[in-house]
PDB file of C-alpha atoms in Angstrom:
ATOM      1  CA  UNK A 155       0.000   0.000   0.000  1.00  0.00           C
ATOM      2  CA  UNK A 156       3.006   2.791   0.898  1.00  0.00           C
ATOM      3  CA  UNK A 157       5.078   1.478  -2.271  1.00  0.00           C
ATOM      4  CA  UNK A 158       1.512   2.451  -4.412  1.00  0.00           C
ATOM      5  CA  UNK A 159       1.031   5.353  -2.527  1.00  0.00           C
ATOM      6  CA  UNK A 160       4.620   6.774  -3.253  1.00  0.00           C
ATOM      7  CA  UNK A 161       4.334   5.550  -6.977  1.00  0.00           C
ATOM      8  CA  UNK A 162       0.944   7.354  -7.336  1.00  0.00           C
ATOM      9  CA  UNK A 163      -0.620  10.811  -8.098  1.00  0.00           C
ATOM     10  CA  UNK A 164      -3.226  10.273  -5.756  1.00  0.00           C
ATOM     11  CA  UNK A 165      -3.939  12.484  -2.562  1.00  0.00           C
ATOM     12  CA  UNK A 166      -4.280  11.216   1.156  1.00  0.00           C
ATOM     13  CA  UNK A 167      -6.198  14.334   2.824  1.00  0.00           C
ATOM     14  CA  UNK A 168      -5.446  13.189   5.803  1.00  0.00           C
ATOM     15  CA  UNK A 169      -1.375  13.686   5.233  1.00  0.00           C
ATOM     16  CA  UNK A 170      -2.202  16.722   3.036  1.00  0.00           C
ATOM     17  CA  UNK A 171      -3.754  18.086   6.381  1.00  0.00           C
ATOM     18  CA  UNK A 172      -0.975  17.221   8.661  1.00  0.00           C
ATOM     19  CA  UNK A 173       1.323  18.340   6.322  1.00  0.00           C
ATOM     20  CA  UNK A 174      -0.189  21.452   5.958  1.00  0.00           C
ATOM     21  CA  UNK A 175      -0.269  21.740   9.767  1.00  0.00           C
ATOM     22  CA  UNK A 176       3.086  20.887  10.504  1.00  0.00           C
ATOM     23  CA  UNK A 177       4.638  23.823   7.430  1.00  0.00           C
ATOM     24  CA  UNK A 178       2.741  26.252   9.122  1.00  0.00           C
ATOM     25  CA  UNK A 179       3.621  25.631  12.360  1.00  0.00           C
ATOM     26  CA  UNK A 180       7.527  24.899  11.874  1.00  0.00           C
ATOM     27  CA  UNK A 181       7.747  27.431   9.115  1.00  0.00           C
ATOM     28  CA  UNK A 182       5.826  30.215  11.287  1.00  0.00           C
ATOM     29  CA  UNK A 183       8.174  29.734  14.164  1.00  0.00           C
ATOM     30  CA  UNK A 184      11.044  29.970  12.278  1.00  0.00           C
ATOM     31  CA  UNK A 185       9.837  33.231  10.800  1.00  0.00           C
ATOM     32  CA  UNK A 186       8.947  34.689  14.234  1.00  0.00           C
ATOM     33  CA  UNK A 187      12.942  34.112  15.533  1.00  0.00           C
ATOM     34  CA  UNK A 188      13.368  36.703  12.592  1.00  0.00           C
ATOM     35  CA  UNK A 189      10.352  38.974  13.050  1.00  0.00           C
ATOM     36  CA  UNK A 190      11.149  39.213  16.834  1.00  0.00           C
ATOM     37  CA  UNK A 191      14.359  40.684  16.868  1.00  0.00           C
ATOM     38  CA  UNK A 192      13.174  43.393  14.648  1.00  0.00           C
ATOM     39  CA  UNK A 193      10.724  44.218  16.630  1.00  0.00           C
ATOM     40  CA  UNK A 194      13.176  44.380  19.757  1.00  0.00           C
ATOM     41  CA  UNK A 195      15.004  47.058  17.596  1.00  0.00           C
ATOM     42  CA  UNK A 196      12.229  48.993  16.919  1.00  0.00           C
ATOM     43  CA  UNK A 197      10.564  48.914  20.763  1.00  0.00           C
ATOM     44  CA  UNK A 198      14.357  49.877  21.922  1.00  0.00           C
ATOM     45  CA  UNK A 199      14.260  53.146  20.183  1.00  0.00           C
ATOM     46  CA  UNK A 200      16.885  55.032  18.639  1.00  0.00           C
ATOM     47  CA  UNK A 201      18.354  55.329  15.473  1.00  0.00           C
ATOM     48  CA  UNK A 202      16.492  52.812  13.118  1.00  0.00           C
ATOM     49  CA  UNK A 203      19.094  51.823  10.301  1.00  0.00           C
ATOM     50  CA  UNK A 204      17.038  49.216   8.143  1.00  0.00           C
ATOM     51  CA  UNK A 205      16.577  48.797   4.083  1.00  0.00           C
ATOM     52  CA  UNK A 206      14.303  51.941   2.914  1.00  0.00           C
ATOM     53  CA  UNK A 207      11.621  50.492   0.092  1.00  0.00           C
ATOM     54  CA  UNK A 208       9.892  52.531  -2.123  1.00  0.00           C
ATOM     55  CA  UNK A 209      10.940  55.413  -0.257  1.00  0.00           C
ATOM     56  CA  UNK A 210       9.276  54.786   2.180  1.00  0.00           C
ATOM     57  CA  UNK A 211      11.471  55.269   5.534  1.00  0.00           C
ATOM     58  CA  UNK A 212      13.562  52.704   7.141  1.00  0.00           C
ATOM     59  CA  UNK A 213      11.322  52.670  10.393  1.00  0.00           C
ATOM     60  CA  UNK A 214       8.168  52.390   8.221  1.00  0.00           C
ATOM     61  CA  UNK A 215       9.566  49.876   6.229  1.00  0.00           C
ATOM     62  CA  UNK A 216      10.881  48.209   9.716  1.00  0.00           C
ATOM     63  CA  UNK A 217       7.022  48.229  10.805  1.00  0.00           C
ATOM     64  CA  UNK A 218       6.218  46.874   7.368  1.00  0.00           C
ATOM     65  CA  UNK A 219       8.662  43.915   7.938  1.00  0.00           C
ATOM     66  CA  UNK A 220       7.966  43.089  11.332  1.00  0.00           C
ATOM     67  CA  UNK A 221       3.998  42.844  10.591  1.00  0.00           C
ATOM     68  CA  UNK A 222       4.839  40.598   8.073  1.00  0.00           C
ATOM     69  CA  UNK A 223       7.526  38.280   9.913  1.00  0.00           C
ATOM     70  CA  UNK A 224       6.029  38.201  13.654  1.00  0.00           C
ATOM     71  CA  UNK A 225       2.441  39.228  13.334  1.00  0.00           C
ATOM     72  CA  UNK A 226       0.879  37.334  10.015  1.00  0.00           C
ATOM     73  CA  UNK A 227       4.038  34.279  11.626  1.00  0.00           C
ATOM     74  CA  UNK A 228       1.636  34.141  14.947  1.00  0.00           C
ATOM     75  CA  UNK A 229      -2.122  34.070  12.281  1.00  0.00           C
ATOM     76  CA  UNK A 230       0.193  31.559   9.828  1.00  0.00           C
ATOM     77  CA  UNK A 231       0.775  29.097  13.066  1.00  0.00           C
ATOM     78  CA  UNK A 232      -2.699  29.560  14.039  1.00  0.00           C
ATOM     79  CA  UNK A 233      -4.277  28.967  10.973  1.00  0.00           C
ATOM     80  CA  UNK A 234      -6.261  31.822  11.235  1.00  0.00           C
ATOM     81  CA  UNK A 235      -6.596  34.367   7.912  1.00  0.00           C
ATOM     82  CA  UNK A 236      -3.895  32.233   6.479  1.00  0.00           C
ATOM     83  CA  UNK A 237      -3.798  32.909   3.102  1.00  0.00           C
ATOM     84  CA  UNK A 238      -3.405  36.793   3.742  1.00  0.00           C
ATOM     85  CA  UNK A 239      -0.588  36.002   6.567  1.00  0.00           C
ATOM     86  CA  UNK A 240       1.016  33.741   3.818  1.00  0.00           C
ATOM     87  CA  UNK A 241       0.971  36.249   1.128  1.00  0.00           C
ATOM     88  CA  UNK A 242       2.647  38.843   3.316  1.00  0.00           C
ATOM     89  CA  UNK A 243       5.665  36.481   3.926  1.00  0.00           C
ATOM     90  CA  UNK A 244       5.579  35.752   0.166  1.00  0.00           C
ATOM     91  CA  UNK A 245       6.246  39.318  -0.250  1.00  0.00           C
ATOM     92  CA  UNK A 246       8.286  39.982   2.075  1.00  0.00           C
ATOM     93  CA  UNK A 247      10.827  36.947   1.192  1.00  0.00           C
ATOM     94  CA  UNK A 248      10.639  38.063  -2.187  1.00  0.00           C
ATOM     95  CA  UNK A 249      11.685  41.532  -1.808  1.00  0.00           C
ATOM     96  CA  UNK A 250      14.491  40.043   0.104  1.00  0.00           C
ATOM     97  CA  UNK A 251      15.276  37.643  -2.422  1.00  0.00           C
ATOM     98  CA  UNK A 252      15.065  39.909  -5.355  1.00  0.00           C
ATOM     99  CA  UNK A 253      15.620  42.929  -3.982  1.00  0.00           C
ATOM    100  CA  UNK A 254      17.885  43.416  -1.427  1.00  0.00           C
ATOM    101  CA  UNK A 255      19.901  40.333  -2.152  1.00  0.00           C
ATOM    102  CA  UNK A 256      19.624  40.632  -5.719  1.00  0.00           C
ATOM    103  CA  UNK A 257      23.739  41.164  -5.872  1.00  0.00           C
ATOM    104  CA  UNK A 258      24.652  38.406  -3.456  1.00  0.00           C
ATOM    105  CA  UNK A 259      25.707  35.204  -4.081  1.00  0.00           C
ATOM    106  CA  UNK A 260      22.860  32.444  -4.352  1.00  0.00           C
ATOM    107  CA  UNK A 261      23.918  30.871  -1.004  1.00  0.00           C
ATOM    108  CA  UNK A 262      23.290  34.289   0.982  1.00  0.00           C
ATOM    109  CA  UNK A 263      19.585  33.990  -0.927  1.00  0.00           C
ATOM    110  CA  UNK A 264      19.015  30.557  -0.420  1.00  0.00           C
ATOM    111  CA  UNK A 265      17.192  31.163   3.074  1.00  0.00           C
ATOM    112  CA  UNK A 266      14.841  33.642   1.806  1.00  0.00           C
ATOM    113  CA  UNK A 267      13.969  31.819  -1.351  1.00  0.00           C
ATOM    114  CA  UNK A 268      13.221  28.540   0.047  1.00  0.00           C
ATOM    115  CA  UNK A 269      10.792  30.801   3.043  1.00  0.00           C
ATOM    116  CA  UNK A 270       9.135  32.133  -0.303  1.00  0.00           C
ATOM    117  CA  UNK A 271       8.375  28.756  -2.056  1.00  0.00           C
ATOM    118  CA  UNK A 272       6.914  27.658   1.493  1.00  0.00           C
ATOM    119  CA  UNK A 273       4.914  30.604   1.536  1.00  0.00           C
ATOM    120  CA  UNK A 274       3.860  30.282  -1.902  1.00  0.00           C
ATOM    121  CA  UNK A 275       3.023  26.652  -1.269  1.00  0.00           C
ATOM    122  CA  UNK A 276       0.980  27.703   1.936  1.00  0.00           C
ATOM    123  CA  UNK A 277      -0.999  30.387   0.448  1.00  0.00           C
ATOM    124  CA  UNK A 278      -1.629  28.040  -2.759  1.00  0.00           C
ATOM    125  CA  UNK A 279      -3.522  24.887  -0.469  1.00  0.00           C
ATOM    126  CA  UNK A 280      -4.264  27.557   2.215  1.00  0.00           C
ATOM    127  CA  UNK A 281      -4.289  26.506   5.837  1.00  0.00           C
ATOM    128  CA  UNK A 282      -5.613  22.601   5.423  1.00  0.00           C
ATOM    129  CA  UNK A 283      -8.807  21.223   7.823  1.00  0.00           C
ATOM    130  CA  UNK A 284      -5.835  21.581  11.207  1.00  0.00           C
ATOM    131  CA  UNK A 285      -6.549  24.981  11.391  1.00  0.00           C
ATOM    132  CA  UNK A 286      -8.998  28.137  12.794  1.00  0.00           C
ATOM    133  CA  UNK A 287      -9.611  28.947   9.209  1.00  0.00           C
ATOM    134  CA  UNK A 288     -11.013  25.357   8.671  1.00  0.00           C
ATOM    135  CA  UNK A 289     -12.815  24.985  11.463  1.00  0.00           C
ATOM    136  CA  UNK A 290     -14.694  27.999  11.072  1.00  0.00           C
ATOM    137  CA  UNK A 291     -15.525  26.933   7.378  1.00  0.00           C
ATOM    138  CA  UNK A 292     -16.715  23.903   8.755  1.00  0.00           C
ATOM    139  CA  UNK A 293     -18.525  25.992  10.670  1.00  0.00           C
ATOM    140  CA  UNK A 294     -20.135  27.988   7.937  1.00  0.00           C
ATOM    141  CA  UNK A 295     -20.836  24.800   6.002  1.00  0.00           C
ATOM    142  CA  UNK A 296     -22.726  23.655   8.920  1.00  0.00           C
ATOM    143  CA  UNK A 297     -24.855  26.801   9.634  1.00  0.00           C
ATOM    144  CA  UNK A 298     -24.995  27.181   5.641  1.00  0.00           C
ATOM    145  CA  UNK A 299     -23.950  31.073   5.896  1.00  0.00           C
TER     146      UNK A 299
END
């Protein structure tokens, strides 16, 4: 049964689920341990020396990150709005990809590119049936809203 199963192009939604659950989890934490120190630098105050997009100031742009990175990381782990937290961290990883580290060498862009395929992936088969999101669709289905 596994050896059909890995030969196959069938779907288990059962593992789809769990797997689901277990990218947004792992992948939101490890977003959050670099959403929170930016967010330490901007509660400390002081001189706020971070990439300026669009123009728009490095401490807006800082704010801009940090929702992004810690805020939609805590909704992505939840489940909860996924596909907008997801689509945040797309953006985000691929400004840094493209942008930012668009002149370094591929293994200085590797982190942020494989974040953005995640992301992508995420915000593609949203948050799975493991989450807030589905469990208030189920909850809609339900009360046929």
């Amino acid at each position: 049964l596994f050896m059909k199963y890995l030969t196959s192009i069938e779907n288990n939604e059962t593992l789809n689920n769990v797997a689901l659950l277990l990218s947004r989890i792992i992948v939101g934490f490890s977003m959050l341990s670099h959403g929170y120190p930016k967010l330490e630098k901007l509660l400390a105050g002081g001189e706020i020396q971070f990439f300026n997009f669009l123009g728009l100031g490095s401490e807006f742009t800082l704010i801009l990150v940090i929702i992004a990175e810690f805020v939609a990381s805590i909704f992505l782990i939840l489940g909860l709005f996924t596909r907008p937290a997801a689509f945040l961290n797309l953006f985000t990883m691929i400004i840094a990809s493209f942008v930012i580290h668009a002149g370094d060498a591929f293994a200085d862009r590797e982190m942020s590119i494989l974040y953005l395929i995640i992301f992508l992936l995420i915000f593609a088969f949203g948050p799975g049936s493991y989450s807030i999101d589905g469990m208030i669709e189920g909850r809609k289905n339900k009360s046929q809203w």
